[in-house]
Coordinates of C-alpha atoms and ligand atoms in Angstrom, one line a residue:
X15 CA 127.2 87.3 61.1
X16 CA 124.9 90.0 62.5
X17 CA 125.5 93.7 62.1
X18 CA 125.2 96.4 64.8
X19 CA 122.7 99.2 64.1
X20 CA 123.2 101.2 67.2
X21 CA 125.3 101.4 70.3
X22 CA 123.9 102.8 73.5
X23 CA 125.8 105.7 75.0
X24 CA 128.0 104.8 78.1
X25 CA 127.5 101.1 77.4
X26 CA 130.1 98.3 77.5
X27 CA 129.9 98.1 73.7
X28 CA 130.7 101.8 73.4
X29 CA 133.6 101.5 75.8
X30 CA 135.0 98.7 73.7
X31 CA 134.8 100.7 70.5
X32 CA 132.0 98.7 68.9
X33 CA 130.1 101.0 66.5
X34 CA 127.2 101.1 64.1
X35 CA 128.2 98.9 61.2
X36 CA 130.4 96.5 63.2
X37 CA 129.8 92.9 62.2
X38 CA 129.6 90.5 65.0
X39 CA 130.8 87.1 63.8
X40 CA 130.9 84.7 66.7
X41 CA 130.5 84.5 70.4
X42 CA 132.5 82.0 72.5
X43 CA 133.4 80.2 69.3
X44 CA 129.8 79.8 68.0
X45 CA 128.9 81.6 64.8
X46 CA 126.2 84.2 64.9
X47 CA 123.5 83.7 62.2
X48 CA 120.8 86.1 63.5
X49 CA 119.5 88.1 66.4
X50 CA 118.4 85.0 68.3
X51 CA 122.0 83.6 68.4
X52 CA 123.2 87.0 69.7
X53 CA 120.5 87.2 72.3
X54 CA 121.1 83.7 73.7
X55 CA 124.8 83.3 73.1
X56 CA 125.7 86.7 74.4
X57 CA 123.7 86.2 77.6
X58 CA 126.8 84.8 79.4
X59 CA 128.9 87.0 81.5
X60 CA 132.2 85.9 80.1
X61 CA 132.3 86.4 76.4
X62 CA 134.8 86.2 73.6
X63 CA 133.3 88.1 70.7
X64 CA 134.8 88.0 67.2
X65 CA 134.0 91.1 65.3
X66 CA 134.8 93.0 62.1
X67 CA 134.9 96.8 62.3
X68 CA 133.3 98.9 59.5
X69 CA 136.9 99.6 58.2
X70 CA 137.5 95.8 57.8
X71 CA 139.7 95.4 60.9
X72 CA 139.0 92.1 62.8
X73 CA 139.0 92.2 66.6
X74 CA 138.6 89.7 69.3
X75 CA 136.9 91.3 72.3
X76 CA 137.2 89.6 75.7
X77 CA 134.4 90.8 77.8
X78 CA 133.8 90.2 81.5
X79 CA 130.4 91.7 82.1
X80 CA 129.3 92.8 85.5
X81 CA 126.2 90.9 86.4
X82 CA 123.0 92.3 84.9
X83 CA 124.7 94.9 82.8
X84 CA 123.6 95.1 79.2
X85 CA 126.2 95.1 76.4
X86 CA 124.3 98.0 74.8
X87 CA 124.1 96.8 71.2
X88 CA 121.0 97.1 69.0
X89 CA 121.2 94.9 65.8
X90 CA 120.0 95.7 62.3
X91 CA 116.5 94.3 61.7
X92 CA 116.6 90.6 60.8
X93 CA 115.7 89.2 57.3
X94 CA 112.3 87.9 57.9
X95 CA 111.6 84.3 56.9
X96 CA 109.1 84.3 54.1
X97 CA 106.0 82.1 54.0
X98 CA 106.0 79.1 51.7
X99 CA 102.2 78.7 51.8
X100 CA 99.6 80.3 49.6
X101 CA 96.4 80.3 51.8
X102 CA 93.4 81.4 49.8
X103 CA 92.4 83.5 52.8
X104 CA 95.7 85.2 53.3
X105 CA 95.1 88.7 54.5
X106 CA 98.2 89.9 52.7
X107 CA 96.7 88.7 49.4
X108 CA 93.6 90.7 50.4
X109 CA 95.4 94.0 50.6
X110 CA 94.8 96.7 48.0
X111 CA 97.7 97.6 45.8
X112 CA 99.8 100.7 46.4
X113 CA 100.5 100.4 50.1
X114 CA 104.0 100.6 51.5
X115 CA 106.2 97.6 50.5
X116 CA 106.7 96.1 53.9
X117 CA 103.0 95.6 54.4
X118 CA 103.1 92.9 51.7
X119 CA 105.7 90.8 53.4
X120 CA 104.2 87.4 54.2
X121 CA 106.3 86.3 57.2
X122 CA 106.2 82.9 58.6
X123 CA 109.0 83.0 61.1
X124 CA 109.2 81.0 64.3
X125 CA 111.7 83.6 65.7
X126 CA 109.2 86.4 65.4
X127 CA 106.6 84.0 66.9
X128 CA 108.7 83.7 70.0
X129 CA 109.8 87.3 70.1
X130 CA 106.7 89.2 69.1
X131 CA 103.8 86.7 69.3
X132 CA 103.4 86.6 65.5
X133 CA 101.6 83.4 64.4
X134 CA 103.7 81.0 62.4
X135 CA 102.6 77.8 60.6
X136 CA 106.0 76.1 61.1
X137 CA 105.7 74.9 57.5
X138 CA 109.2 76.2 56.7
X139 CA 110.9 74.9 59.8
X140 CA 113.8 72.6 59.1
X141 CA 115.7 70.1 61.3
X142 CA 118.2 72.8 62.4
X143 CA 115.4 75.1 63.3
X144 CA 113.8 72.5 65.5
X145 CA 117.2 72.0 67.2
X146 CA 117.4 75.8 67.8
X147 CA 113.9 76.0 69.2
X148 CA 114.7 73.3 71.6
X149 CA 118.2 74.5 72.5
X150 CA 117.1 78.1 73.1
X151 CA 113.8 77.0 74.6
X152 CA 111.8 79.3 72.4
X153 CA 108.5 79.0 74.3
X154 CA 105.7 79.8 74.0
X155 CA 105.3 79.8 70.3
X156 CA 102.2 81.1 68.5
X157 CA 101.2 78.6 65.9
X158 CA 98.7 78.8 63.1
X159 CA 97.4 75.2 63.2
X160 CA 94.2 75.7 61.2
X161 CA 93.7 71.9 61.1
X162 CA 95.6 69.0 62.6
X163 CA 94.2 66.7 59.8
X164 CA 97.2 66.6 57.5
X165 CA 95.2 66.5 54.2
X166 CA 92.9 69.3 55.3
X167 CA 95.9 71.4 56.4
X168 CA 97.6 71.0 53.0
X169 CA 94.4 72.3 51.4
X170 CA 94.0 75.2 53.8
X171 CA 97.7 76.3 53.4
X172 CA 97.5 75.5 49.7
X173 CA 100.8 73.8 50.1
X174 CA 101.2 70.0 49.5
X175 CA 104.6 70.0 51.3
X176 CA 103.5 71.1 54.7
X177 CA 104.9 68.9 57.5
X178 CA 102.6 67.0 59.8
X179 CA 101.8 69.6 62.5
X180 CA 100.8 67.1 65.1
X181 CA 104.3 65.4 64.8
X182 CA 106.0 68.8 64.9
X183 CA 104.1 70.0 68.0
X184 CA 104.5 66.6 69.7
X185 CA 108.3 66.7 69.2
X186 CA 108.6 70.2 70.4
X187 CA 106.3 69.6 73.3
X188 CA 108.6 66.7 74.5
X189 CA 111.4 69.2 74.6
X190 CA 109.3 71.5 76.9
X191 CA 108.0 74.0 74.3
X192 CA 104.5 75.4 74.8
X193 CA 102.1 76.8 72.3
X194 CA 99.3 79.2 71.8
X195 CA 97.4 77.8 68.7
X196 CA 94.9 79.3 66.4
X197 CA 92.5 77.9 63.9
X198 CA 91.4 80.3 61.2
X199 CA 88.1 78.6 60.1
X200 CA 87.0 78.4 56.5
X201 CA 83.4 77.2 56.4
X202 CA 83.2 73.8 54.9
X203 CA 86.9 73.1 55.1
X204 CA 88.0 73.1 58.7
X205 CA 84.9 73.5 60.8
X206 CA 82.7 70.5 61.9
X207 CA 84.5 67.2 62.1
X208 CA 87.9 68.7 61.1
X209 CA 87.7 71.3 63.9
X210 CA 86.6 68.6 66.4
X211 CA 89.7 66.5 65.3
X212 CA 91.9 69.5 65.7
X213 CA 90.7 70.4 69.2
X214 CA 91.0 66.7 70.2
X215 CA 94.6 66.5 68.9
X216 CA 95.6 69.7 70.6
X217 CA 93.9 68.6 73.8
X218 CA 95.9 65.4 73.7
X219 CA 99.1 67.4 73.8
X220 CA 98.2 68.2 77.3
X221 CA 99.8 71.2 79.1
X222 CA 101.9 71.9 76.0
X223 CA 98.9 73.7 74.3
X224 CA 98.3 76.7 76.5
X225 CA 95.4 78.1 74.6
X226 CA 93.5 77.5 71.3
X227 CA 91.7 80.2 69.4
X228 CA 88.9 79.8 66.8
X229 CA 88.9 82.7 64.4
X230 CA 86.6 83.3 61.4
X231 CA 88.2 83.7 58.0
X232 CA 88.6 87.4 57.3
X233 CA 88.3 88.6 53.7
X234 CA 88.4 91.9 52.0
X235 CA 87.1 92.9 48.6
X236 CA 90.6 92.2 47.3
X237 CA 90.9 88.6 48.5
X238 CA 91.4 87.4 44.9
X239 CA 92.6 83.9 45.8
X240 CA 89.6 82.9 47.9
X241 CA 87.1 80.4 46.4
X242 CA 85.4 79.3 49.7
X243 CA 82.3 80.4 51.5
X244 CA 82.3 83.4 53.8
X245 CA 81.4 83.1 57.5
X246 CA 77.8 83.9 58.2
X247 CA 75.8 84.1 61.4
X248 CA 74.8 80.5 61.4
X249 CA 78.3 79.2 60.8
X250 CA 79.6 81.5 63.6
X251 CA 77.0 80.3 66.0
X252 CA 77.9 76.7 65.3
X253 CA 81.5 77.4 65.9
X254 CA 80.8 79.1 69.2
X255 CA 78.7 76.0 70.2
X256 CA 81.7 73.8 69.4
X257 CA 84.0 76.1 71.3
X258 CA 81.7 76.1 74.3
X259 CA 81.6 72.3 74.5
X260 CA 85.4 72.2 74.6
X261 CA 85.8 75.1 77.0
X262 CA 83.3 73.5 79.4
X263 CA 85.3 70.4 79.4
X264 CA 88.5 72.3 79.8
X265 CA 87.1 74.3 82.6
X266 CA 86.0 71.2 84.4
X267 CA 89.2 69.2 83.8
X268 CA 91.9 71.9 83.7
X269 CA 90.3 74.8 85.6
X270 CA 90.5 77.2 82.6
X271 CA 88.6 77.7 79.4
X272 CA 91.6 76.9 77.2
X273 CA 89.7 77.4 73.9
X274 CA 88.2 80.7 72.9
X275 CA 86.1 82.0 70.1
X276 CA 87.2 85.4 68.7
X277 CA 85.1 88.5 69.4
X278 CA 84.2 88.6 65.8
X279 CA 82.4 85.3 66.0
X280 CA 80.2 86.6 68.8
X281 CA 79.4 89.7 66.8
X282 CA 78.7 87.7 63.7
X283 CA 76.4 85.3 65.6
X284 CA 74.7 88.2 67.4
X285 CA 75.6 86.7 70.8
X286 CA 76.7 88.5 74.0
X287 CA 80.4 88.6 74.5
X288 CA 81.7 86.8 77.6
X289 CA 83.0 88.9 80.6
X290 CA 86.7 89.5 81.2
X291 CA 87.0 86.5 83.7
X292 CA 86.2 84.2 80.7
X293 CA 89.6 85.0 79.1
X294 CA 92.0 84.3 82.0
X295 CA 95.2 86.1 81.2
X296 CA 94.0 87.3 77.8
X297 CA 96.9 85.3 76.2
X298 CA 95.4 85.8 72.6
X299 CA 94.1 89.3 72.9
X300 CA 96.2 90.4 69.9
X301 CA 94.3 87.8 68.0
X302 CA 90.9 89.5 68.7
X303 CA 90.2 87.1 71.6
X304 CA 88.7 89.1 74.5
X305 CA 89.5 92.6 73.2
X306 CA 86.0 93.8 73.9
X307 CA 85.9 92.3 77.4
X308 CA 89.3 93.9 78.1
X309 CA 88.1 97.3 76.9
X310 CA 85.0 97.1 79.0
X311 CA 86.9 96.2 82.1
X312 CA 89.5 98.9 81.6
X313 CA 86.8 101.5 81.1
X314 CA 84.9 100.3 84.2
X315 CA 88.1 100.3 86.3
X316 CA 89.2 103.8 85.2
X317 CA 85.9 105.7 85.5
X318 CA 86.5 106.7 89.1
X319 CA 89.5 108.9 88.4
X320 CA 88.3 110.7 85.3
X321 CA 88.4 114.5 85.3
X322 CA 85.1 116.5 84.8
X323 CA 84.8 117.9 81.3
X324 CA 81.3 119.4 81.4
X325 CA 80.5 121.3 78.3
X326 CA 83.0 119.4 76.1
X327 CA 81.7 117.6 72.9
X328 CA 83.9 114.6 72.1
X329 CA 83.6 112.5 69.0
X330 CA 84.6 108.9 69.1
X331 CA 85.5 107.5 65.7
X332 CA 85.3 103.8 65.2
X333 CA 84.4 101.1 62.7
X334 CA 81.1 99.4 62.2
X335 CA 82.1 96.2 64.2
X336 CA 82.6 98.2 67.4
X337 CA 79.8 100.6 66.9
X338 CA 77.1 98.4 68.4
X339 CA 79.1 98.0 71.6
X340 CA 80.0 101.6 72.1
X341 CA 76.8 103.2 73.5
X342 CA 77.0 101.7 77.0
X343 CA 80.7 102.7 77.3
X344 CA 80.1 106.2 76.1
X345 CA 77.1 106.5 78.5
X346 CA 79.4 105.5 81.4
X347 CA 82.1 108.0 80.2
X348 CA 79.4 110.7 80.0
X349 CA 78.3 110.0 83.5
X350 CA 81.8 110.1 84.8
X351 CA 83.0 113.2 83.0
X352 CA 80.0 115.2 82.1
X353 CA 81.2 115.5 78.5
X354 CA 78.8 114.8 75.6
X355 CA 80.0 111.9 73.3
X356 CA 79.2 111.5 69.7
X357 CA 79.8 108.2 68.0
X358 CA 81.0 108.5 64.4
X359 CA 81.1 105.3 62.4
X360 CA 83.6 105.4 59.5
X361 CA 84.0 102.9 56.7
X362 CA 87.4 101.8 55.5
X363 CA 87.9 103.3 52.1
X364 CA 91.0 101.1 51.6
X365 CA 89.5 97.7 52.4
X366 CA 85.8 98.3 51.5
X367 CA 82.6 97.6 53.5
X368 CA 83.4 93.9 54.4
X369 CA 86.2 95.1 56.7
X370 CA 84.6 96.7 59.7
X371 CA 87.5 96.6 62.2
X372 CA 88.3 100.0 63.7
X373 CA 92.0 99.4 63.5
X374 CA 91.9 99.2 59.7
X375 CA 90.5 102.7 59.2
X376 CA 93.0 104.9 57.5
X377 CA 93.9 108.6 57.7
X378 CA 91.7 109.5 54.8
X379 CA 88.7 107.9 56.5
X380 CA 89.2 109.9 59.6
X381 CA 89.8 113.1 57.7
X382 CA 86.6 112.5 55.8
X383 CA 84.4 112.2 58.8
X384 CA 86.0 115.0 60.9
X385 CA 86.9 117.6 58.2
X386 CA 83.8 119.8 58.8
X387 CA 83.2 119.2 62.5
X388 CA 84.0 122.7 63.9
X389 CA 81.2 122.1 66.4
X390 CA 83.2 119.5 68.4
X391 CA 85.7 120.1 71.1
X392 CA 87.9 117.2 70.1
X393 CA 87.9 113.7 68.7
X394 CA 89.3 110.3 69.8
X395 CA 90.4 107.9 67.1
X396 CA 91.5 104.2 67.5
X397 CA 95.2 104.2 68.4
X398 CA 95.5 100.8 66.5
X399 CA 95.2 102.7 63.2
X400 CA 98.7 104.0 63.7
X401 CA 102.0 102.2 63.5
X402 CA 105.0 102.9 65.8
X403 CA 106.0 105.9 63.6
X404 CA 102.4 107.3 63.9
X405 CA 101.6 106.6 60.3
X406 CA 98.3 105.3 59.0
X407 CA 98.1 102.4 56.6
X408 CA 97.5 104.9 53.7
X409 CA 100.8 106.6 54.6
X410 CA 99.2 109.7 56.0
X411 CA 101.2 110.8 59.1
X412 CA 99.2 111.5 62.2
X413 CA 100.7 115.0 62.6
X414 CA 99.7 115.8 59.1
X415 CA 96.2 114.7 59.7
X416 CA 96.0 116.6 63.0
X417 CA 97.0 119.9 61.5
X418 CA 94.5 119.5 58.6
X419 CA 91.5 119.1 60.9
X420 CA 89.5 121.9 62.7
X421 CA 89.6 120.2 66.1
X422 CA 92.3 118.4 68.2
X423 CA 92.4 114.7 67.6
X424 CA 93.9 112.1 69.9
X425 CA 94.7 108.4 69.4
X426 CA 93.3 106.3 72.2
X427 CA 93.2 102.6 73.0
X428 CA 90.6 102.6 75.7
X429 CA 89.5 106.2 76.4
X430 CA 90.9 106.0 79.9
X431 CA 94.4 106.4 78.5
X432 CA 93.3 109.7 76.9
X433 CA 91.6 111.0 80.0
X434 CA 94.6 110.1 82.1
X435 CA 97.1 111.9 80.0
X436 CA 95.6 114.6 77.9
X437 CA 92.1 115.5 78.9
X438 CA 92.9 118.0 81.7
X439 CA 95.4 119.9 79.5
X440 CA 92.8 120.1 76.7
X441 CA 90.0 121.2 78.9
X442 CA 92.1 123.9 80.6
Ligands
LIG27 S1 100.6 81.2 56.2 FE1 98.9 81.7 54.8 S2 97.9 83.4 55.7 FE2 99.9 83.3 56.7 S3 101.2 84.6 55.4 FE3 101.4 82.5 54.6 S4 99.9 82.5 52.9 FE4 99.4 84.2 54.2

């Protein structure tokens, strides 16, 4: 059974009398267990939907849907499948206490992997889940592989019952499922020979593995489970060399780089980041693979159309990781707009100095660095610091922050988005 959260006005569902709270029990005789069942089973145009209204009345709807028309039903959010592993490097275990509850949910859910691109380990996938993945063709999936060597993977996931990932991926691949894989690398555990074996195994799966990402373990001062080494410049450089060897081979044999090191590895190793062309379709950009190259190319492409803002003084707030990369971008923005840019590097008060990612700054950090800056015209802050409800990780609302500061503040992903939508109005 799945429950309706909302019915769109003037939709088929509204016309039928389906309302918020209606329980949808089956479609064409098949029971509904979650949003995936609804999404796939209700895709037909001829439907018999068994439902229970909020007052308990059971109804059978016979629906003949005009082609392409939506039923107009939004479901209540699903119960997320929880993770059965206990990785020492788990970022959730590295969160400080006192944050909102849903931030502590350790999801490991193949359904969210397909729908939203969340990485899943497939450790908790049962036979019936495999059947669903194959039946519904949930592809591509984003899979946290970490190591294909079974013993190494048990150690990394801190779970002696993890299934053999090569067998799982092979079986799904035979059914036509494709994967984007990631290896979060813990120095001494899954680098070196273990990484080599992992890349070889994934390579052997052929076209089924669309991309592979190598990401350094990310720790905060609260990562209380972690007993391993942290990633340093030498380890990062070695990983990038391993990645380069495989991406050269992939480029020769498959015409694409296939395996990518995360931006963080390049920054740690002190190496230049590859250009945008290196990353193909940026399939793992949410994983920090090619974010900097993408930002650079979006800025370069957008410069031509920027409005003049001579006389404006604009602060750009970021974290330490991005700070070294910012000056050339801000110089280009200055040349295009005439505005003066000031880079303000803030530290995450929530996570401590080891976390330098701009997206993990919180409202209090931004308030701290801008509270006395009456001299500025405005400030741009990383849009990634806000969730969909425009709330920072420390529960400060963006609107609350904005009214408490002496200058206008704007969230921005790539500067160009700000100049395209807000700049002229602010300058006027
Ligand atoms: S798989 Fe590991 S890192 Fe991911 S949520 Fe579970 S314990 Fe945390």
